[in-house]
XYZ file of C-alpha atoms in Angstrom:
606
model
C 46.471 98.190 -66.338
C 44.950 95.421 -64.060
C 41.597 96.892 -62.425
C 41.542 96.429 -58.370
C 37.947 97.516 -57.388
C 34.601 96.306 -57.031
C 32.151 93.772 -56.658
C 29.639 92.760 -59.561
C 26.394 93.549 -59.371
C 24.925 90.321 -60.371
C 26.775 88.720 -57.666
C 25.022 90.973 -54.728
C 21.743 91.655 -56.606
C 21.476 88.104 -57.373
C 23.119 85.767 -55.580
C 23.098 85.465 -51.496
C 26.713 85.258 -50.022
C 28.506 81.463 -49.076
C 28.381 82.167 -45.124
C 24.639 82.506 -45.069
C 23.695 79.671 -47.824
C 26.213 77.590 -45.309
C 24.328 79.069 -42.116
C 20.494 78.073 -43.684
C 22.116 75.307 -44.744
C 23.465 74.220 -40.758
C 20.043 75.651 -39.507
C 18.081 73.077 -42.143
C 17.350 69.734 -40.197
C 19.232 66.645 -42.114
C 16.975 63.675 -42.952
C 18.180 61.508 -39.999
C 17.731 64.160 -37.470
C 15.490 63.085 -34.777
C 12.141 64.945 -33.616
C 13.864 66.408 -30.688
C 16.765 67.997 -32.673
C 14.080 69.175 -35.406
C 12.617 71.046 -32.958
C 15.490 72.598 -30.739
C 17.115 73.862 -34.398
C 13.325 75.093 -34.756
C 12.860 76.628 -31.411
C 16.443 78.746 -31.829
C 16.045 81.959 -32.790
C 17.681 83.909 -36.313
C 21.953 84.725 -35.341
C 22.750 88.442 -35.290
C 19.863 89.893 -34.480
C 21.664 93.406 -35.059
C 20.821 92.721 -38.334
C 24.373 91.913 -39.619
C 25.441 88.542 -41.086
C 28.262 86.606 -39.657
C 30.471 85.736 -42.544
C 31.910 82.439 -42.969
C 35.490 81.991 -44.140
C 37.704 79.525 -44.273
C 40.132 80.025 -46.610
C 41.876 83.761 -47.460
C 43.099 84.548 -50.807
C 46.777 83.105 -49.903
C 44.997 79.847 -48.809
C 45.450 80.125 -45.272
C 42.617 78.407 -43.427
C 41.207 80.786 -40.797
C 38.767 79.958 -38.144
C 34.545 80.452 -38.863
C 32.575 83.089 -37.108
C 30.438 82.028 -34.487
C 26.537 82.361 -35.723
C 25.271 81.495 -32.751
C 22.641 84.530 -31.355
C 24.353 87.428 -30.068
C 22.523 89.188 -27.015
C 20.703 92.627 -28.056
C 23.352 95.554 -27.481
C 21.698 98.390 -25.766
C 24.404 101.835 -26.786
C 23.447 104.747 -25.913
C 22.005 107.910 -28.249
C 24.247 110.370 -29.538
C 24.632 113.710 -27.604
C 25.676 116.959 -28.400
C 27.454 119.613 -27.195
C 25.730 122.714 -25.233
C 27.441 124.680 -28.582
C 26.101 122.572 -31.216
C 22.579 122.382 -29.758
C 22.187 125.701 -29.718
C 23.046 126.094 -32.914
C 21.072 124.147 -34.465
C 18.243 125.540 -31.665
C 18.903 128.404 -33.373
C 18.422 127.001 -36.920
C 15.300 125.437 -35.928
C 13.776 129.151 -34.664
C 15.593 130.657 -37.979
C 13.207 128.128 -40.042
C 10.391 128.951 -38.217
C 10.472 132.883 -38.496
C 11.553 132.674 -41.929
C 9.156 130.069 -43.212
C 6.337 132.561 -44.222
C 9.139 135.132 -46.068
C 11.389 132.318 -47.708
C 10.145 130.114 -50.616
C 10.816 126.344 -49.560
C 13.700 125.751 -52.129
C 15.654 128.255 -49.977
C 14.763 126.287 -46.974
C 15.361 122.764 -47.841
C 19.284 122.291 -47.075
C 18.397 123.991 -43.660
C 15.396 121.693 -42.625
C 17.450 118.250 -44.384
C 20.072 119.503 -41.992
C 17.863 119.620 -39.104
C 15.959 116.646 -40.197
C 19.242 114.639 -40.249
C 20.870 115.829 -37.202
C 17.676 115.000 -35.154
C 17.805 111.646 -36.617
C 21.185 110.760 -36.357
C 20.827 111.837 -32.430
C 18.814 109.098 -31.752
C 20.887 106.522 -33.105
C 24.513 105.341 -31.604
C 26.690 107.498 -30.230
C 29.225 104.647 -30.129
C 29.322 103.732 -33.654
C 31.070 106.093 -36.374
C 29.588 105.885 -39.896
C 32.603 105.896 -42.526
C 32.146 105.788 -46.160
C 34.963 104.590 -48.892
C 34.186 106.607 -51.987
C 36.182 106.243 -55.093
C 36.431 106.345 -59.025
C 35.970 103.518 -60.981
C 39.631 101.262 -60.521
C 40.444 103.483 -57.940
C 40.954 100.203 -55.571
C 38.334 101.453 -53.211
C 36.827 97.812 -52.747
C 40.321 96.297 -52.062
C 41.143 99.160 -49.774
C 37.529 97.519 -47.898
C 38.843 94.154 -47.727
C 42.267 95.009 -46.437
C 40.690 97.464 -43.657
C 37.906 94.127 -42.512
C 41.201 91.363 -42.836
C 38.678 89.302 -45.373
C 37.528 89.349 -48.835
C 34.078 91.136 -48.216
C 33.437 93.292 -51.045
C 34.470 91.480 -54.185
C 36.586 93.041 -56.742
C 37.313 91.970 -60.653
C 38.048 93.447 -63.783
C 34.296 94.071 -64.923
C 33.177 97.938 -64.365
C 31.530 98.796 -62.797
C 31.395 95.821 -59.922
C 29.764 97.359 -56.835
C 26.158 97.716 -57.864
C 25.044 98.470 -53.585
C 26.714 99.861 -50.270
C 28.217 96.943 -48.383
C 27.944 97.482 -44.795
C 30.468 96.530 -41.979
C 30.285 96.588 -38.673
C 33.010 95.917 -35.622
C 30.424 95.959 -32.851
C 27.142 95.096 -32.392
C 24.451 97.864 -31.879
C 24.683 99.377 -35.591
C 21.591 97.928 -36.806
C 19.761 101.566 -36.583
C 22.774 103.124 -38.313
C 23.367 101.162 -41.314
C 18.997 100.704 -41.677
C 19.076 104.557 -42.183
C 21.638 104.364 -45.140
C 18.588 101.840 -46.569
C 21.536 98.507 -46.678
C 19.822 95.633 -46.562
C 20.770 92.803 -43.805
C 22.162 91.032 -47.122
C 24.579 92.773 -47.851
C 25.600 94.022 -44.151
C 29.106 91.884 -42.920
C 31.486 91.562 -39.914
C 35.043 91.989 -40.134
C 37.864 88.931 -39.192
C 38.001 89.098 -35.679
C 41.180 89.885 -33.963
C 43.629 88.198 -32.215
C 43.876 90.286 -28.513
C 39.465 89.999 -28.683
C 39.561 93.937 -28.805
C 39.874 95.480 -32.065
C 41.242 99.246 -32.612
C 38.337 99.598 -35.073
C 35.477 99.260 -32.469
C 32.553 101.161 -32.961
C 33.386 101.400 -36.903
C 31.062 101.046 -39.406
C 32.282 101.395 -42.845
C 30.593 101.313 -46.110
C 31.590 100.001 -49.116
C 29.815 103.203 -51.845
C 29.626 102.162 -55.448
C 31.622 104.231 -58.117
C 30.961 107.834 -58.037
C 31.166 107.943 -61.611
C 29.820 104.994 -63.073
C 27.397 105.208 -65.911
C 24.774 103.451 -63.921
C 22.624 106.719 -62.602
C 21.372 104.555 -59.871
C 24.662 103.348 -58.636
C 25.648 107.644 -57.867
C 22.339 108.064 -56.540
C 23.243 105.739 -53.741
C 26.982 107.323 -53.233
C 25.355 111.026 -53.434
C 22.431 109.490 -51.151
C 24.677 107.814 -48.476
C 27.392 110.799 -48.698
C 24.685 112.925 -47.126
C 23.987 110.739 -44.166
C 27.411 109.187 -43.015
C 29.860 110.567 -40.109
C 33.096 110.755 -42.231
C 34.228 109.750 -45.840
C 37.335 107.902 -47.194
C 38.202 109.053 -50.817
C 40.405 106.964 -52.582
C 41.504 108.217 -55.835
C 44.228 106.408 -57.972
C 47.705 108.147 -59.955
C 45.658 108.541 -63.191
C 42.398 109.919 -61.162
C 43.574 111.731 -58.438
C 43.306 115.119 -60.279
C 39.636 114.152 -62.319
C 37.480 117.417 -62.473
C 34.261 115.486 -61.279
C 35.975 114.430 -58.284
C 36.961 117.856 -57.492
C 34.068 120.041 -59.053
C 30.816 117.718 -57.547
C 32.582 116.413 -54.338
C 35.273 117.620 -52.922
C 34.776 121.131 -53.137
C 31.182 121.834 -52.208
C 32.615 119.314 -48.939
C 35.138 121.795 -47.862
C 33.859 121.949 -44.717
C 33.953 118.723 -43.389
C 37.740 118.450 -44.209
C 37.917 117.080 -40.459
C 35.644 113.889 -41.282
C 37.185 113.390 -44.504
C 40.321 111.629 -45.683
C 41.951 111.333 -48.804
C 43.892 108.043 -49.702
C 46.073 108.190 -52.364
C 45.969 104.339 -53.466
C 48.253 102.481 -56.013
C 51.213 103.771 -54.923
C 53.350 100.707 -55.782
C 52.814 101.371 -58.882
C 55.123 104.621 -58.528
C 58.218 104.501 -59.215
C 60.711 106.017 -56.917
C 60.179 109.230 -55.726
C 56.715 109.629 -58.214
C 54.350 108.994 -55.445
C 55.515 111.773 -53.031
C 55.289 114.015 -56.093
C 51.993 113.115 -56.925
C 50.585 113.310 -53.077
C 52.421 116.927 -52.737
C 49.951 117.796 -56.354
C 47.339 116.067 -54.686
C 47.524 118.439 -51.638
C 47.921 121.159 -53.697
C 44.362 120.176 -55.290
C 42.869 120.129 -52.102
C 44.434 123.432 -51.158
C 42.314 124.989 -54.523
C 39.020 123.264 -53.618
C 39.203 125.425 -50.192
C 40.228 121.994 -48.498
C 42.050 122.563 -44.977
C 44.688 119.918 -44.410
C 45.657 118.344 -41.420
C 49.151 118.866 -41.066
C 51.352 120.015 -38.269
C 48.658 118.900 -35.454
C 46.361 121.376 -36.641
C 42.474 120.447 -37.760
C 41.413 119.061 -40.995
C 41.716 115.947 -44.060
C 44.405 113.574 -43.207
C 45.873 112.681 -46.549
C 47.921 109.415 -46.869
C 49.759 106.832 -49.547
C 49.130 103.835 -49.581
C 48.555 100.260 -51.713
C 45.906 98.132 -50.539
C 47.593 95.478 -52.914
C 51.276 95.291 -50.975
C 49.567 96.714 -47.812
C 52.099 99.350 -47.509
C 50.707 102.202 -45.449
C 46.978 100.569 -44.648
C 48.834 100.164 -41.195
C 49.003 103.903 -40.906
C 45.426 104.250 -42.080
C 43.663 101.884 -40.051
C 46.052 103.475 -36.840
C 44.365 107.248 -38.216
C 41.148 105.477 -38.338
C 40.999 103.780 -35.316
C 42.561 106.828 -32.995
C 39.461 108.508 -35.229
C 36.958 106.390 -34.474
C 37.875 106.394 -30.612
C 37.292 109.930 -30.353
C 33.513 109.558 -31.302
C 33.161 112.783 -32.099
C 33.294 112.605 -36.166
C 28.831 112.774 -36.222
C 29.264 115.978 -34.373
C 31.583 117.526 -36.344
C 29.687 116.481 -39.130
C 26.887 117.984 -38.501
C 28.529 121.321 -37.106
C 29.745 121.145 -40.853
C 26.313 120.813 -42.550
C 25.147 123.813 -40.256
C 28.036 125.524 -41.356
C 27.193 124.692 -45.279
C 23.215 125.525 -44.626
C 24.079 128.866 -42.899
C 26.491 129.560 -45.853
C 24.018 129.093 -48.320
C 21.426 131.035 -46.394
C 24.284 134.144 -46.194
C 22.374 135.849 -48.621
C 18.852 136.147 -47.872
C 20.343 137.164 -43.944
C 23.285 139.034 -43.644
C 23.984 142.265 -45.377
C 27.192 145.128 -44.579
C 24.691 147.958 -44.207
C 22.518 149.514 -41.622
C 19.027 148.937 -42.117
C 15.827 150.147 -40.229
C 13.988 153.704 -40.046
C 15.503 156.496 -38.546
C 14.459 159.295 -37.073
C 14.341 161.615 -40.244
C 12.654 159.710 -42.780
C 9.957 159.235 -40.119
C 9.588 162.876 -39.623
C 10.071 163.101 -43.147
C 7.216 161.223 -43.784
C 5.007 162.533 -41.635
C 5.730 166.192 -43.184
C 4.526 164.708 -46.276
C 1.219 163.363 -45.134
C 0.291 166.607 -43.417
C 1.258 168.432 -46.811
C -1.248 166.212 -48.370
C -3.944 167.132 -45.838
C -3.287 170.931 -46.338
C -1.754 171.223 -42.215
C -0.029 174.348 -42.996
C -2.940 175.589 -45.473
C -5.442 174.625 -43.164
C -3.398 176.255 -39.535
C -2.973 179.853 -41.757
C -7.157 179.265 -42.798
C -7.824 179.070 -38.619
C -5.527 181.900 -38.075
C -7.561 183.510 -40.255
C -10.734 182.830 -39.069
C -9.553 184.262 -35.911
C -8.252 187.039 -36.487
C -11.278 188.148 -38.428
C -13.368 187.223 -35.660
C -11.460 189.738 -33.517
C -12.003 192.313 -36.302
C -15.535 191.895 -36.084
C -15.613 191.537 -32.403
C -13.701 194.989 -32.075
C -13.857 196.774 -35.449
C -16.267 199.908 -35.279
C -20.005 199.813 -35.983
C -19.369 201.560 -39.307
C -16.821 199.651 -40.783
C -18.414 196.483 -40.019
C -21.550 197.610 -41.403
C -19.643 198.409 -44.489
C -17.999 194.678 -44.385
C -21.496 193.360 -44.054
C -22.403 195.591 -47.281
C -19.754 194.589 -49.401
C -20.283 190.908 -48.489
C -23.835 190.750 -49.211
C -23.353 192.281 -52.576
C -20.348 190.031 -53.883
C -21.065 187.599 -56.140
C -20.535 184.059 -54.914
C -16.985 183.787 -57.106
C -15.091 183.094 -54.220
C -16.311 179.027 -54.049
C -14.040 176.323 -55.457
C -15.284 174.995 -58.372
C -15.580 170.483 -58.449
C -12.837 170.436 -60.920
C -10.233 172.403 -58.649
C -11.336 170.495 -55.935
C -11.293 166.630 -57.549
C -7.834 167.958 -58.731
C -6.622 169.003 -55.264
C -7.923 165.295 -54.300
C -5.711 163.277 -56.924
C -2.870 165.722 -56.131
C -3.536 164.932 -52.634
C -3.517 161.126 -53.722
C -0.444 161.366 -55.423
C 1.314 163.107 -52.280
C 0.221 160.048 -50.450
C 1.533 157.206 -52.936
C 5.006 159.629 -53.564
C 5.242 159.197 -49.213
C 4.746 155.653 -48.742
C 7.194 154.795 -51.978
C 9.790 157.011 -50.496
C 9.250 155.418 -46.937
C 9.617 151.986 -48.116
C 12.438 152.425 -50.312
C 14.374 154.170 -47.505
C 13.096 151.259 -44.532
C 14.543 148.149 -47.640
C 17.729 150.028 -48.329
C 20.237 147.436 -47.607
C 18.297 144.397 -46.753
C 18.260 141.091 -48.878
C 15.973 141.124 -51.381
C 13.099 138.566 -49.604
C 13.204 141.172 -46.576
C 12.994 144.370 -48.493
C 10.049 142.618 -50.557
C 8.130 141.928 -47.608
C 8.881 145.647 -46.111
C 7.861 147.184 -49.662
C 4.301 144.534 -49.277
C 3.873 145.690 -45.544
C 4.084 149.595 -46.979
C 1.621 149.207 -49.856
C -0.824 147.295 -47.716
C -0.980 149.743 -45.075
C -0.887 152.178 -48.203
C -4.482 151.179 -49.440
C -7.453 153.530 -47.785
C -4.779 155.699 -46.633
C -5.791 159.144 -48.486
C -9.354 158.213 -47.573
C -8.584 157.960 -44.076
C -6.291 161.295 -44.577
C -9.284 162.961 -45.733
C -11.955 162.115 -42.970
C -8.862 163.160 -40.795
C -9.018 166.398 -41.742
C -12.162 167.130 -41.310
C -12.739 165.912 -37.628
C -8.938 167.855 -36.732
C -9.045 170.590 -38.723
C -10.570 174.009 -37.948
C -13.081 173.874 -35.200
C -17.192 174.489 -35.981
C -18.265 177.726 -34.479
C -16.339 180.683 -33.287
C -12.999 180.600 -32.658
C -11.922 181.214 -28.650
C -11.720 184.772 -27.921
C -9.203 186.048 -25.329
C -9.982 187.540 -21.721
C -9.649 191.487 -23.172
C -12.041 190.922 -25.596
C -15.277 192.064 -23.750
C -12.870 195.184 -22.407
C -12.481 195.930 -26.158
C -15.906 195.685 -27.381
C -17.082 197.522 -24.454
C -14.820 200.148 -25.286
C -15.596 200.132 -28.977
C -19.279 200.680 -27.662
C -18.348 203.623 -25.766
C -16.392 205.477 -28.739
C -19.892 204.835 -30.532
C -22.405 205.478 -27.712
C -19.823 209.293 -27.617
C -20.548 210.005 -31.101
C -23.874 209.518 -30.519
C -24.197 211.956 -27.636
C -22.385 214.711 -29.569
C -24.114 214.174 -32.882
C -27.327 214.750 -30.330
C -25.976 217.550 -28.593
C -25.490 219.343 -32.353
C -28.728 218.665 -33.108
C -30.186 220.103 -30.306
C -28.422 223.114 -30.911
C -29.229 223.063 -34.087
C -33.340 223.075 -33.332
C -32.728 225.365 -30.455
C -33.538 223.014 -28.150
C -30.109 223.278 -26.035
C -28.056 226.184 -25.454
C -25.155 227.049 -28.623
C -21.676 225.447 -27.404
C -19.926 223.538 -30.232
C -16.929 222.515 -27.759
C -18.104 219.566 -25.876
C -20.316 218.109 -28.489
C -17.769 218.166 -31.187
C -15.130 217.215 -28.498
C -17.070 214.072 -27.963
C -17.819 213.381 -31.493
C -14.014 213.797 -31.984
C -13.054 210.939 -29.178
C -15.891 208.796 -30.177
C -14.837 209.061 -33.961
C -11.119 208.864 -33.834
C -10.863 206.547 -30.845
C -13.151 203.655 -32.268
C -10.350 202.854 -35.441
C -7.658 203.767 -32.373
C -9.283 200.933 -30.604
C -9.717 198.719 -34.026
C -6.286 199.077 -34.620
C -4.981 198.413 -31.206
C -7.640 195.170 -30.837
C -5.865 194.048 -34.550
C -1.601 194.412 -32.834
C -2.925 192.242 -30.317
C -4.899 189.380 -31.221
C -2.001 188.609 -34.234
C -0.528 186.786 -31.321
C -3.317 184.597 -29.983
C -4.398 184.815 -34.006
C -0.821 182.818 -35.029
C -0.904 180.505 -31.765
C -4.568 179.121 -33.051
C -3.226 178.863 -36.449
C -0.198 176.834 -34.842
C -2.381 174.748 -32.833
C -4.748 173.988 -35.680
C -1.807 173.023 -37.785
C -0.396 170.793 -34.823
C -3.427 168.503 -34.511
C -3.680 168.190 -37.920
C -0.120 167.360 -38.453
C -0.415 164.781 -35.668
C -3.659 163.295 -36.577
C -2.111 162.801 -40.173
C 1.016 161.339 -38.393
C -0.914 159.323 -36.254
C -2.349 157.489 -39.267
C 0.397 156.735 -41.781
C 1.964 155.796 -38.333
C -0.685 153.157 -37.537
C -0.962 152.160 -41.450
C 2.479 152.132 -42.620
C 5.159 152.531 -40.398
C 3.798 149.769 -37.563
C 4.183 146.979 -39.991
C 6.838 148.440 -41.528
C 8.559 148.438 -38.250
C 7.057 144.785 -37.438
C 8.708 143.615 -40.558
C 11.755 145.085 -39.799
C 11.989 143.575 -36.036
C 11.214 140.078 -37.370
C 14.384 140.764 -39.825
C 16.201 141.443 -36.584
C 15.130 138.519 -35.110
C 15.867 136.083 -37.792
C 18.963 138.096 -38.086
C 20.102 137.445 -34.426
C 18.952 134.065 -35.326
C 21.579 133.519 -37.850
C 24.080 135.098 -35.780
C 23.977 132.064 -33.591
C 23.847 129.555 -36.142
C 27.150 131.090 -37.496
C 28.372 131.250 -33.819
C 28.557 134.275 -33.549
């Protein structure tokens, strides 16, 4: 098979091309020149200062003489920047913030496709918005070179039989102002061309650049750096693939697929077709389509958005009228860089899916808040320490209102108990590490609970948050319970109290007056009459345990409410803390999810 592709390295490495040797060579003064022609040729500035390089022909491949380009300066062209829509801005707006919020959460590696993407949009905004960037990418033979020529109407980008033969992009441009463009793909003013002008002065093709890519599989790894290089930085891309290529894997598995989404800035040329015979060449386009249809490829048939995928043979020139039509009504639109970088925001966001999105609710509700607040205040001993107050009062009103004797007895019994009663430092320094465990056992169940469903970066940072705010909690628990707990001193004693005691006193103050009274009569001091003295001793002895006992139904209801109360502050003092320590910046974490979450939303377009 006869090889139609490239140009040999050697030749653009090494050699400079025949219009500019012929151009120094006009700008070089001849021996006989006078002094003033010298110095006018001196004076006149360098032709194209766009940076491109007015080739020189004068003979075609068919011999046909054709007129030379005029390399005489061109005037700077002033084009304006490339805007975007209100949409697209705020999308990438939106990518930008998602960066930022994310940037302390996300390792950079994550993060790199987003901020190229970013980095690349903002740069290709400042360039032309008049000028489309189109690359012709191909396999080695795939024609991709002679497909150039025929598209410019001049040999530019030589082709042979050596392999591979395009060693650099070759640049060309239809209109001046595309210096900026083709300087970011890194082509040198060498190798940058101009097309054969046409005959009505205004070609279709204005405002194309296209770019002559070297093989994307050529053994040279610095020849697919450049086409993987300049792939990520041009508007659109023309793949040509061959009848023996068209279905390669690497083609498929490195390009075309992971470029799904630009489908609408990409076409796909089947070339070579006169090499078909009969009806082999629709067959092979229909597989072809059917190829793109696997790699997730939408095609652009029936008016609706996507690749355009044509036959053609840039050899005969059968069909390159149909692509340069589909590339100029293409080009016209100027609105291929857009899409283009819609599509890389599209690819970024896709690949960012998983660290962002997730199909359950997340967040703390209600319940495992409460939840863990009844677990600190078990670990402070709330409902030990409200039943210890309740108590305390309650045996306050006992003493307050009991009878003289029984408390006397009380006062007895306590004296002569041994001190048993006290918690010994083990008990105690286990109720601390059991207390300490509680603690740890909340805050784990807490943070598993507030991660539950969120991607793993997010539920790592919630988990963090939790175990930071975790450290010096049971400390702070501790001190906690000590300033909320049970109040110093005596507990509050209600209004009846003084009613009661007073009336205790008189029960006591009657036995004393009969036990007198006896004795009196006893000595013969007072007159004999049992009644009234043993009446009194009666009331005063059975109503002081009356009283006791009535004093006890009472206060269990003022008795509980302390104990509640007790309980209460404890519980909220407790809550108040693991609140402040591990549920704010839980919560904190959790809203900057949402934000970077709403974030994504609009970078999706949603």
């Amino acid at each position: 098979m006869t090889a139609i592709t490239d140009q040999d390295s050697t030749e653009h490495a090494d050699q400079p091309d025949d219009g500019a040797n012929r151009a120094r060579a006009a700008a070089r003064p001849s021996p006989g020149a006078s002094r003033g022609e010298r110095a006018a040729r001196a004076d006149s500035p360098e032709p194209w200062d766009d940076g491109l390089i007015a080739r020189r022909v004068t003979e075609t491949a068919d011999g046909t003489a054709l007129p030379a380009r005029d390399s005489r300066p061109a005037a700077p062209a002033t084009v304006p920047p490339l805007v975007y829509d209100a949409p697209l801005r705020s999308r990438l707006e939106a990518l930008r913030e998602l960066v930022g919020l994310s940037r302390t959460r996300l390792d950079s590696r994550t993060l790199s496709e987003a901020g190229r993407v970013l980095d690349e949009a903002s740069a290709r905004r400042r360039l032309s918005g008049q000028h489309t960037v189109v690359a012709i990418a191909g396999a080695t033979g795939s024609g991709k070179s002679q497909l150039f020529n025929a598209l410019a109407g001049v040999t530019i980008s030589e082709t042979g039989v050596r392999r591979p033969t395009t060693a650099a992009p070759i640049a060309c441009s239809w209109s001046d102002g595309a210096a900026s463009l083709i300087e970011r793909l890194g082509i040198p003013p060498r190798l940058r061309r101009r097309p054969l002008p046409s005959g009505d002065g205004e070609s279709p093709l204005r405002g194309l650049v296209l770019v002559d890519l070297p093989d994307h599989d050529s053994a040279a790894v610095q020849h697919r750096e450049h086409v993987d290089r300049i792939l990520a930085l041009v508007d659109a891309v023309i793949w040509v693939v061959d009848p023996e290529k068209y279905a390669d894997a690497l083609l498929h598995e490195r390009y075309l697929r992971p470029m799904a989404a630009h489908a609408e800035v990409m076409f796909v040329v089947l070339n070579q077709i006169d090499r078909l015979p009969g009806e082999a060449a629709e067959q092979v386009l229909d597989d072809l389509r059917r190829l793109l249809d696997e790699d997730g490829i939408a095609l652009g048939e029936y008016g609706e958005p996507g690749t355009t995928v044509l036959a053609l043979s840039a050899l005969t020139g059968d069909g390159v009228g149909e692509l340069r039509e589909a590339l100029g009504q293409f080009v016209s639109e100027r609105g291929a860089p857009a899409r283009r970088v819609s599509a890389d925001v599209d690819i970024a966001a896709a690949r960012l899916r998983p660290v962002y999105a997730t199909r359950r609710r997340t967040g703390l509700s209600e319940q495992a808040r409460e939840e863990f607040a009844d677990r600190l205040a078990d670990a402070v001993g709330a409902t030990a320490a409200g039943e210890a107050a309740e108590r305390a009062w309650l045996r306050n009103a006992n003493r307050a209102c009991g009878t003289p004797w029984l408390r006397l007895w009380r006062w007895y019994q306590d004296r002569g108990e041994p001190a048993t009663g006290r918690i010994p430092a083990r008990a105690q320094a286990d109720e601390e590490a059991t207390a300490r465990q509680r603690v740890e056992q909340a805050v784990r169940t807490v943070a598993d609970r507030a991660s539950a469903g969120l991607p793993a970066p997010w539920a790592q940072a919630v988990r963090e948050a939790a175990a930071r705010g975790a450290q010096g909690l049971p400390e702070a628990l501790d001190e906690l319970s000590v300033r909320a707990g049970v109040p110093a001193g005596r507990p509050p004693r209600p209004g009846w109290w003084p009613v009661a005691v007073l009336s205790q006193a008189s029960m006591t103050i009657l036995q004393f007056l009969g036990g007198l009274w006896l004795l009196g009569q006893i000595i013969g001091f007072m007159a004999p009459n049992l009644g009234v003295p043993v009446l009194l001793m009666v009331i005063g002895i059975v109503g002081g345990p009356l009283i006791e006992w009535s004093c006890r139904m009472a206060a269990r209801g003022p008795g509980r409410r302390y104990g509640l109360e007790a309980e209460r502050r404890l519980r909220e003092a407790a809550a108040g803390c693991g609140r402040a320590r591990v549920l704010d910046p839980v919560a904190a974490e959790l809203l900057r999810y949402r934000e970077v979450r709403e974030q994504y939303g609009r970078v999706v377009g949603a």
